[in-house]
XYZ file of C-alpha atoms in Angstrom:
773
model
C 49.558 -51.965 -44.775
C 48.198 -56.203 -44.743
C 44.795 -57.069 -43.978
C 43.793 -58.087 -40.176
C 41.438 -61.856 -41.146
C 39.633 -61.482 -38.163
C 38.849 -65.545 -37.977
C 38.718 -68.291 -34.847
C 41.691 -69.667 -35.437
C 43.953 -66.124 -35.875
C 41.846 -64.230 -33.010
C 42.184 -67.000 -29.523
C 45.650 -66.638 -29.956
C 46.106 -63.035 -30.590
C 43.712 -62.913 -27.269
C 45.934 -65.401 -25.731
C 49.127 -63.470 -25.576
C 47.356 -59.872 -25.292
C 45.739 -61.220 -21.835
C 49.184 -63.200 -21.105
C 50.892 -60.100 -21.621
C 49.260 -58.022 -19.605
C 49.940 -60.088 -16.558
C 51.449 -58.741 -13.218
C 54.212 -61.820 -14.109
C 55.127 -60.201 -17.338
C 56.286 -56.711 -16.162
C 57.891 -54.551 -13.878
C 56.554 -52.548 -11.416
C 57.342 -48.790 -10.921
C 56.995 -44.862 -10.122
C 55.545 -42.650 -13.108
C 54.969 -38.807 -11.840
C 54.484 -41.005 -8.335
C 52.538 -43.008 -8.908
C 53.362 -47.355 -9.153
C 52.582 -47.947 -13.111
C 53.106 -51.538 -14.626
C 56.258 -51.769 -17.652
C 55.440 -54.102 -20.094
C 57.733 -54.254 -22.782
C 57.075 -54.149 -26.482
C 57.877 -57.322 -27.737
C 55.055 -58.407 -25.244
C 52.430 -55.732 -26.584
C 53.545 -56.947 -29.838
C 50.573 -58.958 -31.425
C 47.825 -55.610 -29.483
C 50.253 -53.073 -31.121
C 49.721 -55.382 -34.990
C 46.205 -54.956 -34.402
C 46.371 -51.285 -34.361
C 48.614 -50.936 -36.750
C 46.513 -53.154 -39.394
C 49.185 -55.834 -39.329
C 47.983 -59.414 -39.820
C 48.647 -61.752 -37.203
C 50.432 -64.526 -39.705
C 52.675 -61.459 -40.467
C 53.389 -61.215 -37.773
C 54.696 -64.423 -36.801
C 56.911 -64.502 -39.682
C 58.326 -61.299 -38.086
C 58.327 -61.032 -35.114
C 62.282 -60.994 -34.734
C 63.204 -58.611 -36.991
C 59.371 -56.518 -37.098
C 59.551 -53.176 -38.758
C 56.170 -50.453 -38.964
C 55.648 -48.624 -42.013
C 56.593 -45.133 -41.814
C 59.052 -46.329 -39.316
C 56.931 -46.876 -36.540
C 58.727 -47.490 -33.033
C 56.681 -50.096 -30.414
C 56.958 -48.049 -26.968
C 57.535 -49.310 -23.440
C 53.945 -49.261 -22.487
C 53.229 -47.544 -18.857
C 49.573 -49.174 -17.301
C 47.917 -47.834 -14.229
C 48.213 -50.368 -11.502
C 44.766 -48.168 -11.021
C 43.703 -49.867 -14.145
C 44.553 -53.607 -12.486
C 41.388 -55.863 -11.367
C 41.062 -59.565 -9.446
C 42.296 -61.924 -11.927
C 40.098 -64.753 -12.967
C 40.664 -68.657 -13.408
C 42.206 -70.835 -11.053
C 45.880 -70.116 -12.017
C 47.977 -68.023 -9.165
C 50.217 -65.281 -11.299
C 51.120 -63.737 -7.100
C 52.174 -64.463 -3.914
C 53.453 -62.329 -1.324
C 54.458 -66.664 0.486
C 58.000 -65.688 0.278
C 57.954 -62.832 1.801
C 57.921 -60.671 -1.195
C 55.217 -60.160 -4.335
C 56.477 -62.998 -6.879
C 54.979 -65.449 -8.975
C 54.621 -68.394 -7.923
C 56.802 -70.177 -10.157
C 59.496 -68.755 -9.707
C 59.272 -69.356 -6.026
C 62.492 -72.347 -5.280
C 59.356 -74.394 -2.618
C 56.402 -75.661 -4.005
C 53.012 -73.648 -4.013
C 50.021 -74.284 -4.255
C 47.283 -71.277 -4.597
C 43.876 -72.142 -4.697
C 42.143 -68.617 -6.392
C 38.830 -67.130 -5.821
C 37.223 -68.452 -9.037
C 37.956 -71.810 -7.687
C 36.394 -71.894 -4.835
C 33.559 -69.416 -5.360
C 32.916 -72.266 -8.390
C 32.557 -75.214 -5.732
C 30.602 -72.751 -3.248
C 33.167 -73.471 -0.635
C 32.161 -71.508 2.393
C 34.760 -71.862 4.956
C 38.569 -72.396 5.237
C 38.183 -76.462 5.516
C 36.282 -76.322 2.667
C 38.368 -74.667 0.702
C 41.683 -77.214 1.928
C 40.150 -79.990 0.293
C 41.624 -79.126 -3.233
C 45.242 -79.358 -1.324
C 46.461 -82.915 -2.036
C 48.435 -84.350 0.992
C 46.386 -82.678 3.162
C 43.942 -83.893 6.029
C 41.506 -83.079 8.746
C 40.951 -83.432 12.295
C 37.801 -84.026 14.361
C 38.082 -80.504 16.498
C 35.616 -80.054 19.165
C 36.999 -81.443 22.687
C 40.979 -81.426 21.395
C 42.693 -78.918 19.474
C 39.783 -76.438 18.613
C 38.868 -74.883 15.258
C 40.297 -75.000 11.846
C 42.546 -78.242 12.414
C 44.300 -79.858 9.565
C 47.649 -81.827 8.783
C 49.773 -81.836 5.596
C 52.526 -84.135 4.063
C 51.532 -85.734 7.668
C 52.011 -83.573 10.059
C 50.021 -79.884 12.273
C 49.562 -77.051 10.936
C 47.137 -75.559 13.458
C 50.322 -73.563 14.182
C 51.169 -72.275 10.674
C 47.890 -70.625 9.850
C 48.589 -67.233 8.819
C 46.994 -64.690 7.925
C 48.484 -61.614 5.087
C 51.409 -63.457 6.310
C 50.732 -62.348 10.255
C 50.536 -65.674 12.333
C 46.995 -66.801 12.565
C 46.749 -69.630 15.402
C 43.638 -68.833 17.439
C 41.078 -71.775 17.684
C 38.364 -70.343 15.690
C 37.152 -72.007 12.296
C 37.671 -69.555 9.741
C 35.893 -67.672 7.067
C 36.634 -67.044 3.270
C 34.340 -64.578 2.860
C 37.221 -61.827 2.589
C 40.255 -64.243 1.301
C 40.932 -63.277 -2.605
C 43.226 -66.648 -2.390
C 44.820 -68.797 -0.204
C 48.472 -69.641 -0.201
C 50.113 -72.576 1.033
C 54.285 -73.265 1.287
C 55.058 -77.296 2.063
C 57.618 -77.936 4.176
C 59.172 -75.920 6.660
C 58.675 -72.412 6.661
C 60.487 -71.099 9.883
C 62.938 -69.286 8.090
C 60.031 -66.957 6.498
C 57.407 -67.134 9.263
C 58.897 -68.618 12.443
C 57.907 -70.937 14.715
C 56.539 -73.469 12.682
C 55.920 -77.776 12.418
C 57.032 -79.207 8.897
C 54.087 -80.026 6.914
C 54.250 -76.319 5.173
C 52.256 -72.851 6.005
C 48.597 -71.609 4.811
C 48.396 -68.156 4.527
C 44.858 -66.320 4.038
C 45.092 -63.705 1.552
C 42.740 -60.803 2.113
C 41.074 -59.266 -0.171
C 41.631 -55.428 -0.487
C 40.367 -52.269 -2.347
C 41.319 -51.055 -6.015
C 40.711 -48.191 -8.151
C 37.476 -49.418 -10.038
C 33.799 -49.255 -9.205
C 32.771 -52.772 -8.667
C 29.777 -55.092 -7.009
C 28.544 -57.864 -6.844
C 25.651 -59.497 -4.724
C 24.300 -62.835 -4.329
C 22.191 -65.650 -2.917
C 22.044 -69.266 -2.866
C 19.649 -71.493 -1.445
C 20.064 -75.698 -0.894
C 19.149 -78.580 0.883
C 19.140 -79.181 3.974
C 18.864 -76.033 5.372
C 21.035 -74.749 3.419
C 21.151 -70.123 3.094
C 23.556 -68.178 2.162
C 23.596 -64.511 1.196
C 26.712 -62.118 0.467
C 27.842 -59.182 -0.758
C 31.032 -57.639 -2.367
C 31.269 -53.730 -3.058
C 34.052 -52.025 -4.347
C 33.665 -48.089 -4.477
C 36.318 -45.761 -5.412
C 36.376 -42.542 -3.830
C 39.571 -40.004 -5.571
C 42.284 -40.793 -7.581
C 44.265 -42.699 -4.607
C 41.021 -44.129 -2.989
C 38.943 -46.614 -2.653
C 36.781 -48.595 0.125
C 35.688 -51.989 -0.153
C 32.759 -54.047 1.919
C 32.264 -57.919 1.905
C 29.694 -59.167 3.935
C 27.788 -62.554 4.329
C 25.442 -64.638 6.426
C 25.107 -68.836 6.173
C 23.631 -71.530 7.632
C 23.492 -75.124 7.339
C 21.658 -78.411 8.357
C 22.654 -81.269 8.702
C 21.050 -85.115 7.034
C 22.355 -86.244 9.937
C 20.522 -85.593 13.614
C 18.955 -87.196 16.799
C 16.155 -90.626 16.564
C 15.120 -89.476 19.815
C 14.092 -85.762 19.571
C 14.948 -84.422 15.560
C 17.477 -82.436 16.712
C 20.865 -82.006 14.572
C 24.103 -80.067 13.960
C 23.799 -76.855 12.823
C 25.910 -73.926 10.979
C 25.533 -70.425 11.181
C 27.698 -67.881 10.649
C 27.980 -63.817 10.118
C 31.197 -62.107 8.637
C 31.597 -58.147 7.934
C 34.813 -57.091 6.390
C 35.570 -53.004 5.887
C 39.187 -52.330 3.955
C 39.751 -48.423 3.110
C 42.820 -47.664 0.687
C 44.584 -44.215 0.726
C 47.362 -43.755 -1.729
C 46.908 -46.972 -4.050
C 48.765 -46.716 -7.237
C 51.328 -44.699 -5.899
C 54.853 -44.664 -3.617
C 53.372 -44.551 -0.488
C 50.368 -46.938 0.121
C 48.368 -47.225 2.735
C 45.434 -49.730 4.009
C 42.703 -49.984 6.945
C 41.018 -53.369 7.287
C 38.767 -55.142 9.878
C 36.979 -57.880 10.140
C 34.337 -58.952 12.263
C 33.146 -62.830 11.858
C 30.822 -64.561 14.608
C 29.176 -68.111 14.945
C 26.657 -70.141 16.516
C 26.618 -73.563 15.464
C 25.568 -76.291 17.459
C 28.362 -78.713 17.335
C 29.340 -82.089 15.985
C 31.167 -84.038 17.866
C 31.123 -87.657 15.525
C 30.254 -90.382 14.982
C 32.043 -93.986 17.392
C 34.715 -97.103 16.068
C 33.492 -100.028 16.849
C 35.817 -101.817 19.623
C 36.277 -105.866 18.069
C 36.183 -103.787 13.754
C 38.067 -101.278 14.702
C 36.092 -99.551 12.182
C 33.058 -97.080 12.164
C 30.231 -98.814 14.533
C 27.547 -101.306 12.372
C 25.032 -100.586 15.762
C 23.847 -97.244 14.713
C 22.860 -95.581 11.222
C 26.059 -93.111 9.872
C 23.230 -90.633 10.146
C 23.239 -90.917 14.273
C 23.733 -87.504 16.184
C 24.438 -87.778 19.911
C 23.887 -84.091 20.894
C 21.070 -81.227 21.344
C 19.843 -78.490 20.331
C 21.118 -76.648 23.668
C 24.734 -77.778 22.538
C 26.512 -74.657 21.013
C 29.880 -73.627 19.469
C 29.653 -69.414 20.323
C 32.221 -66.983 18.682
C 33.333 -63.616 17.879
C 36.327 -62.376 16.154
C 37.653 -59.241 15.585
C 40.602 -57.968 14.006
C 41.999 -55.084 12.975
C 45.224 -54.167 10.570
C 47.217 -51.339 9.349
C 49.603 -52.286 6.831
C 51.769 -49.208 4.587
C 53.409 -49.616 2.110
C 56.285 -47.039 0.851
C 58.136 -47.361 -2.627
C 61.381 -46.647 -2.789
C 61.317 -47.247 -6.636
C 60.793 -50.253 -8.617
C 62.660 -52.748 -6.892
C 62.851 -51.446 -3.226
C 60.324 -51.461 -0.806
C 59.882 -51.238 2.545
C 56.299 -52.468 3.980
C 54.777 -52.397 8.004
C 51.554 -54.078 9.084
C 50.210 -53.462 13.088
C 47.092 -56.131 14.473
C 45.351 -56.630 17.388
C 43.359 -59.174 17.315
C 41.032 -60.913 19.724
C 39.378 -64.632 19.788
C 36.725 -65.319 22.199
C 35.163 -68.772 22.035
C 32.668 -70.844 23.990
C 31.073 -74.993 23.524
C 29.523 -77.221 24.668
C 29.386 -80.503 22.422
C 28.376 -84.756 23.501
C 30.451 -87.327 22.802
C 28.546 -90.216 20.538
C 29.048 -93.561 22.309
C 29.565 -96.766 20.005
C 27.259 -99.308 22.527
C 23.850 -96.757 23.507
C 22.172 -94.205 21.634
C 21.351 -90.823 22.863
C 17.579 -90.239 24.531
C 15.683 -86.603 24.477
C 18.924 -84.941 25.993
C 21.580 -86.794 23.641
C 22.529 -87.939 27.165
C 24.666 -91.880 27.847
C 23.104 -92.879 31.444
C 25.485 -95.503 33.269
C 24.637 -98.378 35.441
C 23.430 -96.011 38.409
C 21.327 -93.820 36.460
C 24.519 -91.222 36.833
C 24.949 -89.300 33.852
C 28.266 -89.857 31.334
C 27.953 -87.819 29.265
C 28.373 -84.236 30.171
C 30.715 -83.914 26.928
C 33.879 -81.866 26.473
C 33.604 -77.525 27.553
C 35.441 -74.983 27.386
C 35.593 -71.210 27.117
C 38.677 -69.339 25.820
C 38.972 -65.388 25.416
C 42.919 -64.682 22.916
C 44.689 -61.634 21.864
C 47.553 -60.733 20.328
C 49.681 -57.885 19.303
C 51.457 -57.401 16.522
C 53.809 -55.842 14.426
C 55.757 -56.985 11.433
C 57.997 -54.883 9.630
C 60.682 -56.207 6.624
C 62.954 -54.637 3.861
C 62.637 -55.918 0.090
C 65.343 -54.238 -2.277
C 67.338 -55.652 -5.196
C 71.063 -54.557 -6.256
C 73.958 -56.148 -8.908
C 77.296 -56.911 -6.992
C 80.281 -58.333 -9.054
C 77.794 -58.311 -11.598
C 75.443 -60.691 -10.242
C 72.009 -60.165 -8.890
C 70.506 -60.413 -5.987
C 67.148 -60.286 -4.297
C 67.270 -59.894 -0.541
C 64.464 -59.291 2.341
C 64.868 -58.141 5.474
C 62.240 -57.956 8.710
C 61.570 -57.967 11.560
C 58.545 -58.834 14.008
C 57.537 -59.176 17.290
C 53.913 -60.687 19.262
C 51.966 -60.558 22.313
C 50.138 -63.558 22.963
C 47.424 -63.523 26.060
C 45.695 -66.731 26.657
C 42.587 -67.583 29.038
C 41.271 -71.068 28.936
C 38.642 -72.454 31.679
C 35.893 -74.921 31.744
C 32.152 -74.260 31.962
C 29.931 -74.081 34.855
C 28.060 -77.240 35.174
C 24.480 -75.932 35.991
C 22.287 -78.349 36.119
C 22.969 -82.321 37.790
C 24.516 -85.102 36.797
C 21.180 -88.176 36.525
C 19.074 -88.348 33.368
C 16.439 -87.188 35.645
C 18.760 -84.479 36.338
C 21.080 -83.362 33.207
C 23.774 -81.273 32.672
C 23.064 -78.200 31.795
C 26.161 -75.555 30.664
C 25.886 -72.176 29.035
C 28.433 -69.909 26.810
C 30.879 -68.110 28.450
C 29.599 -69.376 32.227
C 33.474 -70.585 33.257
C 33.820 -72.973 35.708
C 34.039 -71.931 39.938
C 35.662 -74.539 40.881
C 38.284 -75.247 38.289
C 41.946 -73.541 37.788
C 42.291 -71.167 34.483
C 44.410 -71.799 32.188
C 46.633 -68.485 30.835
C 49.359 -67.483 29.370
C 51.184 -64.289 28.168
C 54.175 -64.251 26.472
C 55.895 -62.220 23.730
C 57.822 -63.052 20.838
C 60.393 -61.240 18.778
C 62.147 -61.748 15.326
C 64.741 -60.607 13.139
C 65.240 -62.077 9.989
C 67.025 -61.970 6.338
C 67.261 -64.081 2.855
C 69.138 -63.348 -0.275
C 69.027 -65.238 -3.492
C 71.632 -64.243 -5.609
C 71.671 -65.410 -9.825
C 75.266 -66.233 -9.171
C 75.612 -67.242 -13.133
C 73.147 -66.921 -15.917
C 69.755 -68.580 -14.665
C 70.896 -70.460 -11.983
C 69.921 -69.238 -8.800
C 71.412 -69.312 -5.402
C 68.842 -69.037 -2.245
C 69.998 -68.424 1.559
C 67.780 -66.776 4.410
C 68.266 -67.135 8.360
C 66.406 -65.770 11.323
C 66.351 -65.810 15.385
C 63.480 -65.738 17.673
C 62.901 -65.176 21.331
C 59.787 -66.274 23.280
C 58.894 -65.211 26.535
C 56.691 -67.228 28.521
C 54.504 -67.574 31.699
C 51.715 -69.354 32.753
C 49.468 -70.255 35.287
C 50.694 -74.037 35.786
C 53.089 -75.070 38.297
C 54.791 -77.129 36.881
C 56.036 -75.050 33.784
C 55.219 -71.656 35.336
C 57.361 -69.891 32.780
C 59.647 -70.919 29.302
C 62.490 -68.641 28.030
C 64.536 -69.546 24.505
C 65.641 -68.562 21.551
C 66.266 -70.453 18.306
C 67.361 -70.363 14.368
C 66.127 -71.389 11.759
C 67.284 -71.241 7.960
C 66.155 -71.620 4.468
C 68.248 -72.493 1.429
C 68.157 -73.335 -2.679
C 69.192 -73.630 -5.812
C 67.171 -73.412 -8.566
C 68.195 -73.603 -12.379
C 65.353 -71.878 -15.667
C 67.069 -72.971 -18.184
C 63.980 -70.859 -19.432
C 61.447 -68.442 -18.065
C 58.690 -71.031 -18.707
C 60.966 -73.235 -16.630
C 62.364 -73.812 -12.474
C 64.209 -76.983 -11.443
C 65.466 -76.872 -7.116
C 65.991 -77.482 -4.949
C 65.506 -76.824 -1.284
C 66.744 -77.515 1.813
C 64.231 -75.897 5.157
C 64.168 -76.596 8.879
C 61.561 -75.667 11.458
C 60.929 -75.314 15.318
C 58.457 -75.771 18.134
C 58.818 -74.830 21.332
C 54.829 -76.328 22.151
C 54.569 -73.312 24.178
C 51.678 -71.482 22.459
C 48.525 -72.478 20.804
C 48.138 -75.143 23.742
C 50.127 -73.878 26.689
C 51.395 -77.451 27.220
C 55.369 -77.659 28.248
C 57.362 -80.167 27.930
C 60.272 -79.533 30.227
C 63.448 -80.763 30.258
C 63.312 -82.396 26.429
C 63.976 -79.651 23.622
C 61.727 -78.484 21.419
C 60.405 -79.913 18.034
C 62.808 -79.833 15.385
C 61.900 -80.293 12.124
C 63.986 -80.409 8.803
C 62.894 -80.261 5.110
C 64.710 -82.016 1.565
C 63.297 -80.894 -1.464
C 63.722 -81.469 -5.021
C 61.055 -80.036 -7.676
C 60.036 -79.078 -11.481
C 57.132 -76.171 -12.487
C 56.456 -75.309 -15.814
C 54.693 -72.953 -17.820
C 52.921 -74.208 -20.892
C 49.614 -73.240 -23.705
C 51.553 -69.627 -23.378
C 52.097 -69.651 -19.833
C 48.772 -70.492 -18.988
C 48.603 -73.952 -17.475
C 51.498 -74.217 -14.884
C 52.529 -78.399 -14.006
C 54.551 -79.347 -10.832
C 56.135 -82.020 -9.245
C 58.411 -82.897 -6.889
C 59.273 -85.189 -3.700
C 60.437 -84.529 -0.643
C 61.785 -85.786 2.379
C 60.367 -84.591 6.021
C 61.473 -85.392 9.156
C 60.342 -84.019 12.793
C 61.829 -85.109 16.119
C 60.523 -84.868 19.843
C 56.706 -83.909 18.228
C 54.020 -83.117 20.825
C 50.466 -84.402 21.543
C 48.360 -81.300 21.263
C 44.997 -82.089 22.495
C 44.055 -79.463 25.502
C 42.551 -82.989 27.255
C 45.603 -84.917 27.720
C 48.613 -83.962 29.551
C 51.404 -82.875 27.920
C 53.337 -85.711 26.130
C 55.120 -86.295 23.198
C 53.850 -88.042 20.726
C 57.237 -89.826 19.174
C 60.721 -88.993 19.349
C 61.311 -89.117 15.529
C 58.802 -90.051 12.461
C 59.376 -89.141 8.725
C 57.296 -88.200 6.048
C 58.495 -89.806 2.621
C 56.417 -87.944 -0.315
C 56.078 -87.526 -3.770
C 53.515 -84.515 -5.041
C 51.856 -83.859 -8.340
C 49.530 -80.176 -9.551
C 48.380 -78.569 -12.044
C 46.180 -74.959 -12.573
C 45.355 -73.452 -15.442
C 43.599 -73.500 -18.466
C 44.529 -75.913 -21.707
C 42.140 -74.079 -23.819
C 40.007 -71.053 -23.648
C 37.104 -72.676 -22.832
C 38.665 -75.979 -20.204
C 40.010 -75.015 -16.913
C 41.682 -77.476 -14.749
C 43.509 -77.834 -11.027
C 44.237 -80.844 -9.736
C 46.259 -82.589 -7.177
C 48.016 -86.071 -6.357
C 49.547 -86.378 -3.317
C 52.230 -89.786 -1.971
C 52.816 -89.885 1.247
C 54.747 -92.775 3.357
C 55.026 -91.778 7.107
C 56.272 -93.385 9.290
C 57.650 -93.856 13.489
C 61.619 -94.281 13.307
C 61.975 -93.621 16.992
C 59.010 -94.028 20.018
C 58.272 -91.411 22.633
C 59.716 -90.510 25.741
C 57.421 -88.425 28.069
C 59.241 -86.946 31.495
C 56.979 -87.249 34.705
C 56.834 -83.070 35.341
C 56.610 -84.521 39.425
C 59.452 -86.679 39.873
C 61.608 -85.811 36.095
C 61.741 -89.701 34.925
C 61.754 -90.227 31.797
C 59.914 -93.748 30.306
C 59.593 -94.447 26.982
C 56.620 -95.705 25.130
C 55.869 -99.403 23.665
C 58.438 -99.602 20.446
C 55.848 -101.566 18.892
C 54.653 -98.471 17.192
C 58.266 -98.137 15.948
C 58.018 -99.030 11.698
C 54.015 -97.665 12.134
C 52.883 -95.450 9.561
C 51.912 -92.280 11.278
C 48.068 -91.370 12.135
C 45.666 -89.321 10.305
C 48.021 -90.040 6.888
C 46.800 -91.822 4.528
C 49.173 -93.265 1.731
C 47.395 -91.315 -1.330
C 45.194 -88.039 -1.860
C 44.557 -87.208 -5.218
C 41.709 -83.915 -5.943
C 40.154 -82.484 -9.300
C 38.484 -79.674 -10.465
C 37.561 -78.704 -14.307
C 34.851 -76.486 -15.882
C 34.503 -76.311 -19.845
C 32.374 -73.669 -20.866
C 29.861 -74.803 -23.629
C 27.972 -71.632 -26.056
C 26.219 -69.215 -25.283
C 27.262 -68.533 -21.864
C 26.716 -72.452 -20.427
C 29.922 -73.648 -18.635
C 30.177 -76.987 -17.385
C 31.894 -79.509 -14.723
C 33.153 -81.412 -11.666
C 35.546 -82.803 -9.961
C 36.731 -85.616 -7.131
C 38.068 -85.452 -3.756
C 39.853 -89.233 -3.080
C 41.537 -89.744 0.617
C 42.733 -93.018 1.659
C 42.113 -95.539 4.893
C 43.701 -92.929 7.778
C 44.279 -94.200 10.821
C 43.540 -93.540 14.565
C 45.682 -93.287 17.578
C 48.015 -92.186 20.258
C 51.477 -93.723 20.281
C 52.823 -91.954 23.259
C 51.864 -94.553 25.390
C 53.836 -97.711 26.888
C 50.207 -99.421 26.484
C 50.167 -102.276 23.908
C 49.810 -101.394 20.649
C 45.921 -101.202 19.687
C 44.447 -104.893 17.867
C 41.431 -105.943 16.614
C 39.921 -108.959 19.161
C 42.270 -112.312 19.683
C 45.313 -110.493 17.475
C 48.818 -109.123 17.963
C 48.620 -107.044 14.309
C 48.770 -102.917 14.776
C 45.230 -102.725 13.955
C 43.902 -99.243 15.121
C 40.718 -97.401 14.750
C 40.694 -96.684 11.150
C 38.623 -94.066 8.492
C 38.196 -95.859 5.530
C 39.145 -94.399 2.367
C 36.220 -92.493 0.119
C 35.767 -90.277 -3.539
C 33.510 -88.055 -3.229
C 32.291 -86.334 -6.512
C 30.872 -82.613 -6.938
C 28.920 -80.769 -9.916
C 28.554 -78.307 -11.701
C 26.562 -75.996 -14.228
C 26.688 -72.311 -14.906
C 24.534 -70.283 -16.595
C 26.212 -66.601 -17.189
C 25.748 -63.506 -18.931
C 27.880 -59.746 -18.336
C 26.100 -58.434 -15.349
C 24.632 -61.785 -13.814
C 25.163 -65.784 -13.570
C 22.757 -68.651 -12.029
C 24.830 -71.867 -10.842
C 23.866 -75.381 -9.127
C 26.075 -77.542 -7.831
C 26.006 -81.377 -6.572
C 28.385 -82.065 -3.454
C 28.799 -85.957 -2.616
C 26.874 -86.438 -6.430
C 26.373 -90.198 -5.390
C 25.188 -90.173 -2.258
C 27.937 -91.820 -0.899
C 29.154 -92.115 2.618
C 32.122 -90.760 4.014
C 34.110 -89.905 6.936
C 35.905 -86.615 6.994
C 38.098 -86.209 9.854
C 39.623 -88.072 12.934
C 39.390 -86.553 16.339
C 43.306 -86.176 17.527
C 42.974 -89.935 19.472
C 40.972 -92.035 17.416
C 38.229 -92.077 19.103
C 35.341 -90.439 16.942
C 34.983 -89.837 13.391
C 32.879 -87.041 12.022
C 31.355 -88.259 8.781
C 30.772 -85.728 5.228
C 27.679 -84.470 4.434
C 25.947 -86.681 2.213
C 24.135 -85.369 -1.398
C 23.451 -81.274 -0.888
C 21.846 -78.851 -4.046
C 23.017 -75.594 -4.138
C 21.185 -73.435 -6.064
C 22.663 -69.412 -6.032
C 22.727 -66.475 -8.544
C 24.928 -63.462 -8.560
C 23.841 -59.852 -9.972
C 27.063 -57.791 -11.291
C 26.869 -53.946 -10.903
């Protein structure tokens, strides 16, 4: 019998090995007596077994290949019940369903970025927008007046149609909160074969919190500068052998460093949310989860800051903290999403999963547009030469309802000695949308300015209505055709039948194929080298209800070569990828504009690097770098809806950098645990210059006065620094975050047509406390 020396140097690798061995990615799932269990091989648990048998770790290391215990003790297979597994911590994710099956992101033959709950909590991210700052190659479009709500660019392409909630389409125009999310998966590249119609940039999938079989609760409170306040709670209660209930609550208020100099009014954020989920049969072969999430917003929107027509940069006529709105402006919304999920596990490698969802999204807003030459008055208006108000601002009310059904079956088998893993499925989606401007209850002069109220629709304008049914069938197979070499092939067929209230495009019917293929090589379990190709399409029938017939739908094609490595005994994940993404017949998505082709063909060539996980037991990092070369290859061709005449945009746009696509983005967040519960950390987010313009017109390209060189409105490059210090005990934690540590002026997002940009937050201190019980 050996003595076990409990030194720091021997216990550190021992603890790491035990922790890694218990990760879901290192286990097989199976049914034992009708209950889902994780099966861990005895070799994964050798360090733990050695401790229990009294072996020294050094002796174990020397004899791990042929170890035998005294008295003939054998190490059995160990079963860990699923009800003992609780949400993981750290920056590195080990499971995802972004590929339609539960797997380790390391094994997906496509670039995947996952934002974990730990990362989002440490940064005090409250909204989806804030969380996505950790995704390299992603930029933000300004919302109000165009594509309202969350609106991002990924790899230089729109993603507003590629946002999902637990694998189901979530494309309504609203501002998403993350209080009920466990993680956010970003599948880069075209994802139409897996998810349906979409863009070339990628898919953003929000993963909801679900109940688990343990009692764990937490409540938190935060206060900060600019009137920041937040309360949140996460309560999970085990109700029986296979039942649990989980409830998440959130309320948040935020002010701003920007204000109207005439009256002191400023943009504000007021968000509330409640989410509940009930699980029955958890950890068994028949699992049922019923959930509902409701969020409300009551914001005062910020339309942004104007560009100077002579410099094409944010104007110097006013300070960046100037705000053109008033507290009469509003952005109100109510979102209700109910989901039922049933999973039947036939065996450890065969499952049938079905989801049914009903969504209702109501929203109404009124914003004020800024002006580069005139300061706002107390009413926030800009006055014309005859005293007539010329700044009523964009208004809208909308009601978007969805009914979705999704069912997929996955299994594994062997044929001719080759392992296969396949998934097949069907989907149905009904969308019913109503959109209208608001009724002006005031006037149009300085003495009688415009006035709009939430959900009071116009009585003179014609609302836009849209009703569509979508159907899809898909299948994908991954085969290990020779040891450590895998090939993936998938195909999907989508059908859509849509009716509009528009006279020019009253109906649209289509059927489109999408495909996905990949070849991957795993020389070891810790490495994955792959080459993948994926495509996607978008008929532009959904979302913004604009079509451009008889031109073909958008088509995208993405080729990607990548590598993934697991280092530090699997604690640190590295990723690298180079890609080429091309899109044809790209549409405009601005509701304030008419249907138009932005570009006939454009391309992004890019390089991405990413790291996530632990460098040491005390040091964690999450970092990404994206280099992008985005160019217009062919200019737009547009069709006159009345005459059918096709006109081309100015050919001088050919070869120009695409809008809102900087040449680089970078991000890093890192923390280090000190002794006695202290932790320090921080990070940075950097983006290069971003252009704002509309390339679909036949007019002159944007230039500086007296010059002929291409020079559109440009949001300048920036680096934003954040910092963190926290003190944690087993049942409580106190944290101080400093956002925009250097108090720099930086510009966060661009309006679709490039007319305005929105300044990012000023320096903000947030003090938080959390109690766990």
